[in-house]
Each structure stands twice: as C-alpha cells, then as structure tokens.
CSV table of N, CA and C in Angstrom, one decimal:
chain,number,residue,atom,x,y,z
N,141,UNK,N,4.7,104.1,-59.5
N,141,UNK,CA,5.9,104.8,-59.4
N,141,UNK,C,6.6,105.0,-60.8
N,142,UNK,N,5.9,104.5,-61.8
N,142,UNK,CA,6.5,104.6,-63.1
N,142,UNK,C,6.8,106.0,-63.6
N,143,UNK,N,6.2,107.0,-63.0
N,143,UNK,CA,6.4,108.4,-63.5
N,143,UNK,C,7.7,108.9,-63.0
N,144,UNK,N,8.4,108.2,-62.1
N,144,UNK,CA,9.7,108.6,-61.7
N,144,UNK,C,10.8,108.2,-62.6
N,145,UNK,N,11.8,109.1,-62.8
N,145,UNK,CA,12.9,108.7,-63.7
N,145,UNK,C,13.7,107.5,-63.3
N,146,UNK,N,14.1,106.7,-64.2
N,146,UNK,CA,14.9,105.5,-63.9
N,146,UNK,C,16.3,105.9,-63.5
N,147,UNK,N,16.9,106.9,-64.2
N,147,UNK,CA,18.2,107.3,-63.9
N,147,UNK,C,18.2,108.5,-62.9
N,148,UNK,N,18.3,108.2,-61.7
N,148,UNK,CA,18.2,109.3,-60.6
N,148,UNK,C,19.5,110.1,-60.6
N,149,UNK,N,20.6,109.5,-61.1
N,149,UNK,CA,21.9,110.2,-61.0
N,149,UNK,C,21.9,111.6,-61.8
N,150,UNK,N,21.0,111.8,-62.7
N,150,UNK,CA,20.9,113.0,-63.4
N,150,UNK,C,20.2,114.1,-62.6
N,151,UNK,N,19.6,113.8,-61.5
N,151,UNK,CA,18.9,114.7,-60.7
N,151,UNK,C,19.8,115.4,-59.7
N,152,UNK,N,19.5,116.7,-59.4
N,152,UNK,CA,20.3,117.4,-58.4
N,152,UNK,C,19.8,117.0,-57.0
N,153,UNK,N,20.5,117.4,-56.0
N,153,UNK,CA,20.1,117.0,-54.6
N,153,UNK,C,18.6,117.5,-54.3
N,154,UNK,N,18.3,118.8,-54.6
N,154,UNK,CA,16.9,119.2,-54.3
N,154,UNK,C,15.9,118.5,-55.2
N,155,UNK,N,16.3,118.1,-56.4
N,155,UNK,CA,15.3,117.4,-57.2
N,155,UNK,C,15.1,116.0,-56.6
N,156,UNK,N,16.1,115.3,-56.1
N,156,UNK,CA,16.0,114.0,-55.5
N,156,UNK,C,15.0,114.1,-54.3
N,157,UNK,N,15.2,115.2,-53.5
N,157,UNK,CA,14.3,115.4,-52.3
N,157,UNK,C,12.9,115.6,-52.8
N,158,UNK,N,12.7,116.4,-53.8
N,158,UNK,CA,11.3,116.6,-54.3
N,158,UNK,C,10.6,115.3,-54.8
N,159,UNK,N,11.4,114.6,-55.6
N,159,UNK,CA,10.9,113.3,-56.1
N,159,UNK,C,10.5,112.3,-55.0
N,160,UNK,N,11.4,112.3,-54.0
N,160,UNK,CA,11.2,111.4,-52.9
N,160,UNK,C,10.0,111.8,-52.1
N,161,UNK,N,9.9,113.1,-51.8
N,161,UNK,CA,8.7,113.6,-51.0
N,161,UNK,C,7.4,113.4,-51.7
N,162,UNK,N,7.4,113.5,-53.0
N,162,UNK,CA,6.2,113.3,-53.8
N,162,UNK,C,5.7,111.9,-53.7
N,163,UNK,N,6.6,111.0,-53.5
N,163,UNK,CA,6.2,109.6,-53.4
N,163,UNK,C,5.9,109.2,-52.0
N,164,UNK,N,6.5,109.9,-51.0
N,164,UNK,CA,6.5,109.4,-49.6
N,164,UNK,C,5.1,109.2,-49.0
N,165,UNK,N,4.2,110.2,-49.3
N,165,UNK,CA,2.8,110.1,-48.6
N,165,UNK,C,1.8,109.5,-49.4
N,166,UNK,N,2.1,108.9,-50.6
N,166,UNK,CA,1.1,108.2,-51.4
N,166,UNK,C,0.6,107.0,-50.7
N,167,UNK,N,-0.7,106.7,-50.7
N,167,UNK,CA,-1.2,105.5,-50.0
N,167,UNK,C,-0.7,104.2,-50.8
N,168,UNK,N,-0.3,103.2,-50.0
N,168,UNK,CA,0.1,101.9,-50.5
N,168,UNK,C,-0.6,100.9,-49.8
N,169,UNK,N,-1.5,100.1,-50.5
N,169,UNK,CA,-2.3,99.2,-49.8
N,169,UNK,C,-1.9,97.7,-49.9
N,170,UNK,N,-1.0,97.5,-50.8
N,170,UNK,CA,-0.5,96.1,-51.0
N,170,UNK,C,1.0,96.0,-50.7
N,171,UNK,N,1.4,94.8,-50.4
N,171,UNK,CA,2.9,94.6,-50.1
N,171,UNK,C,3.7,94.9,-51.4
N,172,UNK,N,3.2,94.6,-52.5
N,172,UNK,CA,3.9,94.9,-53.8
N,172,UNK,C,4.1,96.4,-53.9
N,173,UNK,N,3.1,97.2,-53.6
N,173,UNK,CA,3.2,98.7,-53.7
N,173,UNK,C,4.2,99.2,-52.7
N,174,UNK,N,4.2,98.6,-51.5
N,174,UNK,CA,5.2,99.0,-50.5
N,174,UNK,C,6.6,98.6,-50.9
N,175,UNK,N,6.7,97.4,-51.5
N,175,UNK,CA,8.0,97.0,-51.9
N,175,UNK,C,8.6,97.9,-53.0
N,176,UNK,N,7.7,98.3,-54.0
N,176,UNK,CA,8.1,99.2,-55.0
N,176,UNK,C,8.6,100.6,-54.4
N,177,UNK,N,7.9,101.0,-53.4
N,177,UNK,CA,8.4,102.3,-52.7
N,177,UNK,C,9.7,102.1,-52.1
N,178,UNK,N,9.9,101.0,-51.4
N,178,UNK,CA,11.2,100.7,-50.8
N,178,UNK,C,12.3,100.6,-51.8
N,179,UNK,N,12.0,100.0,-53.0
N,179,UNK,CA,13.0,99.9,-54.1
N,179,UNK,C,13.4,101.3,-54.5
N,180,UNK,N,12.4,102.2,-54.6
N,180,UNK,CA,12.6,103.6,-55.0
N,180,UNK,C,13.4,104.3,-54.0
N,181,UNK,N,13.0,104.1,-52.7
N,181,UNK,CA,13.7,104.8,-51.6
N,181,UNK,C,15.2,104.4,-51.6
N,182,UNK,N,15.5,103.1,-51.8
N,182,UNK,CA,16.9,102.6,-51.7
N,182,UNK,C,17.7,103.2,-52.9
N,183,UNK,N,17.1,103.4,-54.0
N,183,UNK,CA,17.7,104.0,-55.2
N,183,UNK,C,18.1,105.5,-54.9
N,184,UNK,N,17.1,106.2,-54.3
N,184,UNK,CA,17.3,107.6,-53.9
N,184,UNK,C,18.5,107.8,-53.0
N,185,UNK,N,18.5,107.0,-51.9
N,185,UNK,CA,19.6,107.1,-50.9
N,185,UNK,C,20.9,106.6,-51.4
N,186,UNK,N,20.9,105.6,-52.3
N,186,UNK,CA,22.1,105.1,-52.9
N,186,UNK,C,22.8,106.2,-53.7
N,187,UNK,N,22.0,107.0,-54.5
N,187,UNK,CA,22.5,108.1,-55.2
N,187,UNK,C,23.2,109.1,-54.3
N,188,UNK,N,22.5,109.5,-53.2
N,188,UNK,CA,23.0,110.4,-52.3
N,188,UNK,C,24.3,109.9,-51.6
N,189,UNK,N,24.3,108.6,-51.3
N,189,UNK,CA,25.5,108.1,-50.6
N,189,UNK,C,26.7,108.1,-51.6
N,190,UNK,N,26.4,107.7,-52.8
N,190,UNK,CA,27.5,107.7,-53.8
N,190,UNK,C,28.1,109.1,-54.1
N,191,UNK,N,27.2,110.1,-54.2
N,191,UNK,CA,27.6,111.4,-54.5
N,191,UNK,C,28.4,112.0,-53.4
N,192,UNK,N,27.9,111.9,-52.2
N,192,UNK,CA,28.4,112.6,-51.0
N,192,UNK,C,29.3,111.7,-50.1
N,193,UNK,N,29.4,110.4,-50.4
N,193,UNK,CA,30.1,109.6,-49.5
N,193,UNK,C,29.5,109.6,-48.1
N,194,UNK,N,28.2,109.7,-48.1
N,194,UNK,CA,27.4,109.8,-46.8
N,194,UNK,C,27.1,108.4,-46.3
N,195,UNK,N,27.7,108.1,-45.1
N,195,UNK,CA,27.5,106.8,-44.6
N,195,UNK,C,26.0,106.6,-44.1
N,196,UNK,N,25.4,107.7,-43.6
N,196,UNK,CA,24.0,107.6,-43.2
N,196,UNK,C,23.1,107.2,-44.4
N,197,UNK,N,23.3,107.9,-45.5
N,197,UNK,CA,22.6,107.6,-46.7
N,197,UNK,C,22.8,106.2,-47.2
N,198,UNK,N,24.0,105.7,-47.1
N,198,UNK,CA,24.3,104.3,-47.5
N,198,UNK,C,23.5,103.4,-46.6
N,199,UNK,N,23.5,103.7,-45.3
N,199,UNK,CA,22.8,102.8,-44.3
N,199,UNK,C,21.3,102.8,-44.6
N,200,UNK,N,20.7,104.0,-44.9
N,200,UNK,CA,19.3,104.1,-45.3
N,200,UNK,C,19.0,103.3,-46.5
N,201,UNK,N,19.9,103.4,-47.5
N,201,UNK,CA,19.7,102.7,-48.8
N,201,UNK,C,19.7,101.2,-48.5
N,202,UNK,N,20.6,100.7,-47.7
N,202,UNK,CA,20.7,99.3,-47.3
N,202,UNK,C,19.4,98.8,-46.6
N,203,UNK,N,19.0,99.6,-45.7
N,203,UNK,CA,17.7,99.3,-44.9
N,203,UNK,C,16.5,99.2,-45.8
N,204,UNK,N,16.4,100.2,-46.7
N,204,UNK,CA,15.3,100.2,-47.6
N,204,UNK,C,15.3,99.0,-48.6
N,205,UNK,N,16.5,98.6,-49.0
N,205,UNK,CA,16.7,97.5,-49.9
N,205,UNK,C,16.3,96.2,-49.1
N,206,UNK,N,16.7,96.1,-47.9
N,206,UNK,CA,16.3,94.9,-47.1
N,206,UNK,C,14.8,94.9,-46.9
N,207,UNK,N,14.2,96.0,-46.6
N,207,UNK,CA,12.7,96.0,-46.5
N,207,UNK,C,12.0,95.6,-47.8
N,208,UNK,N,12.5,96.1,-48.9
N,208,UNK,CA,12.0,95.8,-50.2
N,208,UNK,C,12.2,94.3,-50.5
N,209,UNK,N,13.4,93.7,-50.2
N,209,UNK,CA,13.6,92.3,-50.5
N,209,UNK,C,12.7,91.4,-49.6
N,210,UNK,N,12.4,91.8,-48.4
N,210,UNK,CA,11.5,91.1,-47.5
N,210,UNK,C,10.1,91.1,-48.0
N,211,UNK,N,9.7,92.3,-48.4
N,211,UNK,CA,8.3,92.4,-49.0
N,211,UNK,C,8.1,91.6,-50.3
N,212,UNK,N,9.1,91.7,-51.2
N,212,UNK,CA,9.0,90.9,-52.4
N,212,UNK,C,9.0,89.4,-52.1
N,213,UNK,N,9.8,89.0,-51.1
N,213,UNK,CA,9.8,87.6,-50.7
N,213,UNK,C,8.4,87.2,-50.2
N,214,UNK,N,7.8,88.0,-49.4
N,214,UNK,CA,6.4,87.8,-48.9
N,214,UNK,C,5.4,87.7,-50.1
N,215,UNK,N,5.5,88.6,-51.0
N,215,UNK,CA,4.6,88.6,-52.2
N,215,UNK,C,4.8,87.3,-53.0
N,216,UNK,N,6.1,86.9,-53.2
N,216,UNK,CA,6.3,85.7,-53.9
N,216,UNK,C,5.8,84.4,-53.2
N,217,UNK,N,6.0,84.4,-51.9
N,217,UNK,CA,5.5,83.3,-51.1
N,217,UNK,C,4.0,83.2,-51.1
N,218,UNK,N,3.4,84.4,-51.0
N,218,UNK,CA,1.9,84.4,-51.0
N,218,UNK,C,1.4,83.9,-52.3
N,219,UNK,N,2.0,84.4,-53.4
N,219,UNK,CA,1.6,83.9,-54.7
N,219,UNK,C,1.8,82.4,-54.9
N,220,UNK,N,2.9,81.9,-54.4
N,220,UNK,CA,3.1,80.5,-54.5
N,220,UNK,C,2.1,79.7,-53.7
N,221,UNK,N,1.7,80.2,-52.6
N,221,UNK,CA,0.8,79.4,-51.7
N,221,UNK,C,-0.7,79.6,-52.2
N,222,UNK,N,-1.0,80.8,-52.7
N,222,UNK,CA,-2.4,81.1,-52.9
N,222,UNK,C,-2.7,81.3,-54.4
N,223,UNK,N,-1.7,81.1,-55.2
N,223,UNK,CA,-2.0,81.3,-56.7
N,223,UNK,C,-2.1,82.8,-57.1
N,224,UNK,N,-1.7,83.7,-56.3
N,224,UNK,CA,-1.8,85.1,-56.6
N,224,UNK,C,-2.5,85.9,-55.5
N,225,UNK,N,-2.6,87.2,-55.8
N,225,UNK,CA,-3.3,88.1,-54.8
N,225,UNK,C,-2.6,88.2,-53.5
N,226,UNK,N,-3.1,89.1,-52.7
N,226,UNK,CA,-2.5,89.3,-51.3
N,226,UNK,C,-3.4,89.0,-50.3
C-alpha cells in the first residue's frame, strides 16, 4: 500500500473513494497485509468523518482500527512464539 498518499486530507471525496476502491479487491494473504489494509481503511473513513461530521464514517473508522489492532497483535504474538513468519 505504499503507493497510497500518506496525507489523505488533501484528496477530494471522489479521490478518496477511488483510492479506497483501488485497494479494496487486492488479494491479501497474510495477517500483516490485512492489517495494513485495515489501517488504510481506518484512515480513509477518519478523513470522511472529520470532514463531514459523519457518525457512520467515524464508526467504520473505529471498527477498521480495531480490526487492524487485533491483526497486528496476532502478528506480534505469532512472531514472539515462532520467531517470525505466519
């Protein structure tokens, strides 16, 4: 996901949607890849929530952040137990 802009606040609403949809269907085979996607998703919806005061977008951002945090915790636990890899 490194090709996505770090500062999403500079993107218009339609640009945010295009960037999100471009990432949505990409295959993710590891927990780390899925966690990175949920990080990105939470950032997208946080921008929408902040701009529009949209409570649904804020809820989606929080859920994506929780999913990301859970996956990162699983990755860290797996690395601690197995010395790396998934």
